[in-house]
Amino acid sequence: MSTTDYVLGQSERAARRLELQDRHFAAPSEALLDALDVCPDDRVVELGCGPGAFTRRILHRLGPDGAVVGVDSSPHLLEHATAALNTDRFRPTLADVAKPGAWLDGAGVVLGRAVLHHVPMAEFLVGRLRAVLPAGTRVGFLEPDFRRPLAQLARAEQQRPELAPLVTFARAINELYAARRISPAVGASLAPAMYESGYREVKHVWHPFATDESVLENMALIYDEVRDTLAALNIITGEEIVEQQKALRALPVGDLPAVWGLHQVTAVA
């Protein structure tokens, strides 16, 4: 992705939010690494490595002969990842993930977590990867879906008006993605797209998220990251965002419907 395409921010606050996000992405993240059978001596290319939270999980699977090539378009986030990981097995690479390059050379595994939904028409990237990756390369993605839960959320709100902050957040994020011409649910069609482009052994798993304290806090932090953009697009004002953040943090956890989940898709080139 280019430096202007990461819709949810690249600031220091974004790095902290992504670390929080890693905690509630923990189980699906480990499930993806299991499904890809990441081995100690693998050379792994991670698309959109950001501040390195998912990278750390990959490195835990690798031995001294393994390495992660972390590709990102943000120098700031790559610097953050390099400092946080503090290992020569991490190879930071400044590049646009939408344009496959020499950084793919020698990869046994190519993966990404929450990266494709920031790439316009991400299916082009998936097809380009298939065209250049050697046969046998394991490929996998975790992609959020902000659309699939909308029907369940809307139904629940009819009986529980206190869920309005969740609906407001869901509407705002979907309108933001529409304005940026990127998909809030690319993972939903990723498996058939990979199959059609010639990948083998395509598998799909859906991981819905319980809306717990960490998810609510992540939503509030997302508002911080995109406050100015949402206001400029006339989706929601800065003053309304402050009120929505308060409402989110006041929601009683324990019986809240999901606002999003993750699609896990794996395949072999």
CSV table of C-alpha atoms in Angstrom, one decimal:
chain,number,residue,atom,x,y,z
A,1,MET,CA,0.0,0.0,0.0
A,2,SER,CA,1.2,3.5,-0.6
A,3,THR,CA,1.7,5.9,2.3
A,4,THR,CA,-1.6,7.6,1.7
A,5,ASP,CA,-3.7,4.4,1.5
A,6,TYR,CA,-3.6,3.2,5.1
A,7,VAL,CA,-7.0,4.4,6.1
A,8,LEU,CA,-6.7,4.0,9.9
A,9,GLY,CA,-3.5,6.0,10.4
A,10,GLN,CA,0.2,5.8,10.7
A,11,SER,CA,1.0,7.9,13.8
A,12,GLU,CA,2.5,6.9,17.1
A,13,ARG,CA,-1.1,6.5,18.4
A,14,ALA,CA,-1.7,4.1,15.5
A,15,ALA,CA,1.3,2.0,16.6
A,16,ARG,CA,-0.2,1.8,20.1
A,17,ARG,CA,-3.6,1.0,18.7
A,18,LEU,CA,-2.2,-1.8,16.5
A,19,GLU,CA,-0.4,-3.3,19.6
A,20,LEU,CA,-3.8,-3.4,21.4
A,21,GLN,CA,-5.4,-4.9,18.3
A,22,ASP,CA,-2.7,-7.6,18.3
A,23,ARG,CA,-4.0,-8.8,21.7
A,24,HIS,CA,-7.6,-9.4,20.5
A,25,PHE,CA,-6.3,-10.8,17.1
A,26,ALA,CA,-4.2,-13.3,19.1
A,27,ALA,CA,-6.1,-16.5,18.5
A,28,PRO,CA,-6.8,-15.9,14.8
A,29,SER,CA,-3.2,-14.9,14.3
A,30,GLU,CA,-1.9,-18.1,15.8
A,31,ALA,CA,-4.5,-20.1,13.8
A,32,LEU,CA,-3.2,-18.5,10.6
A,33,LEU,CA,0.4,-19.4,11.4
A,34,ASP,CA,-0.7,-23.0,12.3
A,35,ALA,CA,-2.6,-23.3,9.0
A,36,LEU,CA,0.5,-22.1,7.0
A,37,ASP,CA,2.7,-24.5,8.9
A,38,VAL,CA,5.4,-21.9,9.5
A,39,CYS,CA,8.7,-23.7,10.1
A,40,PRO,CA,11.9,-22.7,11.9
A,41,ASP,CA,13.9,-22.2,8.7
A,42,ASP,CA,11.3,-20.4,6.7
A,43,ARG,CA,11.8,-17.1,4.9
A,44,VAL,CA,8.5,-15.3,5.5
A,45,VAL,CA,7.4,-12.2,3.7
A,46,GLU,CA,4.9,-10.2,5.7
A,47,LEU,CA,2.9,-7.6,3.7
A,48,GLY,CA,2.1,-4.5,5.7
A,49,CYS,CA,4.1,-5.4,8.8
A,50,GLY,CA,3.3,-2.0,10.6
A,51,PRO,CA,4.9,-1.7,14.0
A,52,GLY,CA,5.8,-5.4,14.2
A,53,ALA,CA,3.2,-6.9,16.5
A,54,PHE,CA,2.2,-9.8,14.2
A,55,THR,CA,5.9,-10.0,13.1
A,56,ARG,CA,6.8,-10.9,16.7
A,57,ARG,CA,4.4,-13.9,16.5
A,58,ILE,CA,6.0,-15.0,13.3
A,59,LEU,CA,9.5,-14.7,14.7
A,60,HIS,CA,8.5,-16.9,17.7
A,61,ARG,CA,8.0,-19.7,15.1
A,62,LEU,CA,11.4,-19.3,13.5
A,63,GLY,CA,14.8,-20.5,14.4
A,64,PRO,CA,18.2,-18.9,13.8
A,65,ASP,CA,18.1,-19.7,10.1
A,66,GLY,CA,14.6,-18.2,9.6
A,67,ALA,CA,13.8,-14.6,8.7
A,68,VAL,CA,10.9,-12.2,8.2
A,69,VAL,CA,11.0,-9.7,5.4
A,70,GLY,CA,8.6,-7.0,6.8
A,71,VAL,CA,7.3,-4.8,3.9
A,72,ASP,CA,5.6,-1.5,4.7
A,73,SER,CA,5.2,1.9,3.1
A,74,SER,CA,5.6,3.8,6.3
A,75,PRO,CA,9.2,4.6,7.4
A,76,HIS,CA,7.9,5.5,10.9
A,77,LEU,CA,6.2,2.2,11.4
A,78,LEU,CA,9.2,0.3,10.1
A,79,GLU,CA,11.5,2.1,12.5
A,80,HIS,CA,9.1,1.3,15.3
A,81,ALA,CA,9.2,-2.4,14.3
A,82,THR,CA,12.9,-2.5,14.0
A,83,ALA,CA,13.5,-1.1,17.4
A,84,ALA,CA,10.8,-3.2,19.1
A,85,LEU,CA,11.9,-6.5,17.5
A,86,ASN,CA,15.6,-5.9,17.9
A,87,THR,CA,16.8,-8.9,15.8
A,88,ASP,CA,18.7,-9.3,12.6
A,89,ARG,CA,16.1,-12.0,11.6
A,90,PHE,CA,13.8,-9.1,10.8
A,91,ARG,CA,14.5,-7.4,7.5
A,92,PRO,CA,12.6,-4.1,7.2
A,93,THR,CA,11.7,-3.2,3.6
A,94,LEU,CA,10.2,0.1,2.5
A,95,ALA,CA,8.0,-0.6,-0.4
A,96,ASP,CA,4.4,-0.5,-1.7
A,97,VAL,CA,2.9,-4.0,-1.1
A,98,ALA,CA,0.6,-3.5,-4.1
A,99,LYS,CA,3.6,-3.7,-6.4
A,100,PRO,CA,5.4,-7.1,-5.9
A,101,GLY,CA,9.2,-6.7,-6.1
A,102,ALA,CA,12.5,-8.4,-5.4
A,103,TRP,CA,11.6,-8.6,-1.7
A,104,LEU,CA,9.6,-11.7,-2.6
A,105,ASP,CA,12.7,-13.6,-3.7
A,106,GLY,CA,13.2,-16.8,-1.7
A,107,ALA,CA,10.0,-16.6,0.2
A,108,GLY,CA,8.5,-19.9,1.5
A,109,VAL,CA,5.6,-18.1,3.1
A,110,VAL,CA,3.8,-14.9,2.1
A,111,LEU,CA,1.2,-13.5,4.5
A,112,GLY,CA,-0.5,-10.4,5.8
A,113,ARG,CA,-2.8,-9.4,8.6
A,114,ALA,CA,-5.4,-6.7,8.0
A,115,VAL,CA,-3.5,-5.4,5.0
A,116,LEU,CA,-5.5,-6.2,1.8
A,117,HIS,CA,-8.5,-4.1,2.9
A,118,HIS,CA,-6.3,-1.0,2.6
A,119,VAL,CA,-5.3,-1.8,-1.0
A,120,PRO,CA,-7.7,-0.6,-3.7
A,121,MET,CA,-8.9,-3.5,-5.7
A,122,ALA,CA,-6.8,-5.9,-3.7
A,123,GLU,CA,-7.7,-8.8,-6.0
A,124,PHE,CA,-5.2,-7.4,-8.5
A,125,LEU,CA,-2.5,-7.8,-5.8
A,126,VAL,CA,-3.6,-11.4,-5.1
A,127,GLY,CA,-3.4,-12.3,-8.8
A,128,ARG,CA,0.0,-10.6,-9.3
A,129,LEU,CA,1.4,-12.6,-6.4
A,130,ARG,CA,0.1,-15.8,-8.0
A,131,ALA,CA,1.8,-14.8,-11.2
A,132,VAL,CA,5.3,-14.4,-9.6
A,133,LEU,CA,5.4,-16.8,-6.7
A,134,PRO,CA,7.1,-20.2,-7.2
A,135,ALA,CA,4.9,-23.3,-7.0
A,136,GLY,CA,4.5,-24.4,-3.4
A,137,THR,CA,4.7,-21.0,-1.8
A,138,ARG,CA,2.3,-20.9,1.2
A,139,VAL,CA,0.1,-17.8,1.2
A,140,GLY,CA,-2.3,-16.6,3.8
A,141,PHE,CA,-4.2,-13.6,5.0
A,142,LEU,CA,-6.3,-12.4,7.9
A,143,GLU,CA,-8.8,-9.7,6.7
A,144,PRO,CA,-11.4,-7.9,8.8
A,145,ASP,CA,-15.0,-7.7,7.7
A,146,PHE,CA,-17.0,-4.6,8.8
A,147,ARG,CA,-20.0,-5.6,6.6
A,148,ARG,CA,-21.0,-9.2,7.6
A,149,PRO,CA,-22.1,-8.3,11.1
A,150,LEU,CA,-24.3,-5.4,10.1
A,151,ALA,CA,-27.5,-7.3,9.8
A,152,GLN,CA,-27.1,-9.0,13.2
A,153,LEU,CA,-26.2,-5.6,14.8
A,154,ALA,CA,-29.2,-3.8,13.2
A,155,ARG,CA,-31.5,-6.5,14.4
A,156,ALA,CA,-30.1,-6.4,18.0
A,157,GLU,CA,-30.5,-2.6,18.1
A,158,GLN,CA,-34.2,-2.8,17.5
A,159,GLN,CA,-34.6,-4.5,20.9
A,160,ARG,CA,-31.7,-2.8,22.6
A,161,PRO,CA,-31.4,1.0,21.8
A,162,GLU,CA,-28.3,1.2,24.0
A,163,LEU,CA,-26.4,-0.5,21.2
A,164,ALA,CA,-26.6,2.7,19.1
A,165,PRO,CA,-22.9,3.6,19.5
A,166,LEU,CA,-21.9,0.3,17.9
A,167,VAL,CA,-24.2,1.1,14.9
A,168,THR,CA,-22.8,4.6,14.6
A,169,PHE,CA,-19.3,3.2,14.6
A,170,ALA,CA,-20.1,0.6,12.0
A,171,ARG,CA,-21.8,3.1,9.8
A,172,ALA,CA,-18.9,5.6,10.1
A,173,ILE,CA,-16.2,3.0,9.2
A,174,ASN,CA,-18.1,1.7,6.2
A,175,GLU,CA,-18.8,5.2,4.9
A,176,LEU,CA,-15.1,6.0,5.3
A,177,TYR,CA,-14.0,2.9,3.4
A,178,ALA,CA,-16.5,3.7,0.6
A,179,ALA,CA,-15.1,7.3,0.4
A,180,ARG,CA,-11.6,5.9,0.0
A,181,ARG,CA,-12.8,3.4,-2.6
A,182,ILE,CA,-11.4,0.5,-0.7
A,183,SER,CA,-13.2,-2.6,0.6
A,184,PRO,CA,-14.4,-3.0,4.2
A,185,ALA,CA,-15.0,-6.7,3.5
A,186,VAL,CA,-12.4,-7.9,1.0
A,187,GLY,CA,-11.9,-11.1,3.0
A,188,ALA,CA,-15.5,-12.3,2.3
A,189,SER,CA,-14.6,-12.8,-1.4
A,190,LEU,CA,-10.9,-13.6,-1.0
A,191,ALA,CA,-11.1,-17.4,-1.1
A,192,PRO,CA,-13.0,-17.6,-4.4
A,193,ALA,CA,-10.8,-14.9,-5.9
A,194,MET,CA,-7.7,-16.9,-5.0
A,195,TYR,CA,-9.2,-20.1,-6.3
A,196,GLU,CA,-10.1,-18.4,-9.6
A,197,SER,CA,-6.6,-17.0,-10.0
A,198,GLY,CA,-5.0,-20.5,-9.8
A,199,TYR,CA,-4.1,-21.0,-6.1
A,200,ARG,CA,-4.4,-24.6,-4.8
A,201,GLU,CA,-5.7,-25.9,-1.5
A,202,VAL,CA,-7.7,-22.7,-0.8
A,203,LYS,CA,-9.2,-22.8,2.7
A,204,HIS,CA,-11.4,-20.2,4.5
A,205,VAL,CA,-12.3,-19.8,8.2
A,206,TRP,CA,-14.4,-17.0,9.8
A,207,HIS,CA,-13.4,-15.6,13.2
A,208,PRO,CA,-16.1,-13.4,14.7
A,209,PHE,CA,-15.0,-11.1,17.5
A,210,ALA,CA,-16.8,-10.8,20.9
A,211,THR,CA,-17.2,-7.1,21.6
A,212,ASP,CA,-15.2,-6.9,24.8
A,213,GLU,CA,-13.2,-4.2,26.6
A,214,SER,CA,-10.2,-4.4,24.2
A,215,VAL,CA,-12.5,-4.2,21.1
A,216,LEU,CA,-14.4,-1.2,22.4
A,217,GLU,CA,-11.1,0.5,23.3
A,218,ASN,CA,-9.7,-0.2,19.8
A,219,MET,CA,-12.9,1.3,18.3
A,220,ALA,CA,-12.4,4.5,20.4
A,221,LEU,CA,-8.8,4.7,19.3
A,222,ILE,CA,-9.8,4.3,15.6
A,223,TYR,CA,-12.0,7.3,16.1
A,224,ASP,CA,-8.9,9.2,17.3
A,225,GLU,CA,-6.9,8.2,14.2
A,226,VAL,CA,-9.6,9.2,11.6
A,227,ARG,CA,-11.3,12.1,13.5
A,228,ASP,CA,-10.2,14.8,11.0
A,229,THR,CA,-10.9,12.6,7.9
A,230,LEU,CA,-14.4,11.7,9.1
A,231,ALA,CA,-15.2,15.3,9.8
A,232,ALA,CA,-13.8,16.5,6.4
A,233,LEU,CA,-15.9,13.9,4.6
A,234,ASN,CA,-19.0,15.0,6.6
A,235,ILE,CA,-19.5,11.5,8.0
A,236,ILE,CA,-19.4,12.6,11.6
A,237,THR,CA,-18.2,15.7,13.4
A,238,GLY,CA,-15.4,15.9,15.9
A,239,GLU,CA,-17.8,16.8,18.6
A,240,GLU,CA,-20.0,13.8,17.8
A,241,ILE,CA,-16.9,11.6,17.9
A,242,VAL,CA,-16.1,12.7,21.4
A,243,GLU,CA,-19.6,11.7,22.5
A,244,GLN,CA,-19.4,8.4,20.7
A,245,GLN,CA,-16.1,7.5,22.3
A,246,LYS,CA,-17.7,8.2,25.7
A,247,ALA,CA,-20.7,6.0,24.8
A,248,LEU,CA,-18.5,3.2,23.6
A,249,ARG,CA,-16.5,3.1,26.8
A,250,ALA,CA,-19.7,3.2,28.9
A,251,LEU,CA,-21.2,0.1,27.2
A,252,PRO,CA,-21.6,-2.9,29.6
A,253,VAL,CA,-19.6,-5.8,28.2
A,254,GLY,CA,-20.7,-9.4,28.3
A,255,ASP,CA,-23.6,-9.5,25.9
A,256,LEU,CA,-22.7,-7.2,23.0
A,257,PRO,CA,-23.1,-8.3,19.4
A,258,ALA,CA,-20.0,-8.5,17.1
A,259,VAL,CA,-19.1,-5.4,15.1
A,260,TRP,CA,-16.5,-7.1,13.0
A,261,GLY,CA,-14.6,-10.3,12.6
A,262,LEU,CA,-11.7,-11.8,10.6
A,263,HIS,CA,-11.6,-13.9,7.5
A,264,GLN,CA,-8.7,-16.4,7.5
A,265,VAL,CA,-7.8,-17.5,4.0
A,266,THR,CA,-4.8,-19.8,3.1
A,267,ALA,CA,-3.7,-21.3,-0.1
A,268,VAL,CA,-0.7,-22.7,-2.0
A,269,ALA,CA,0.7,-21.1,-5.1
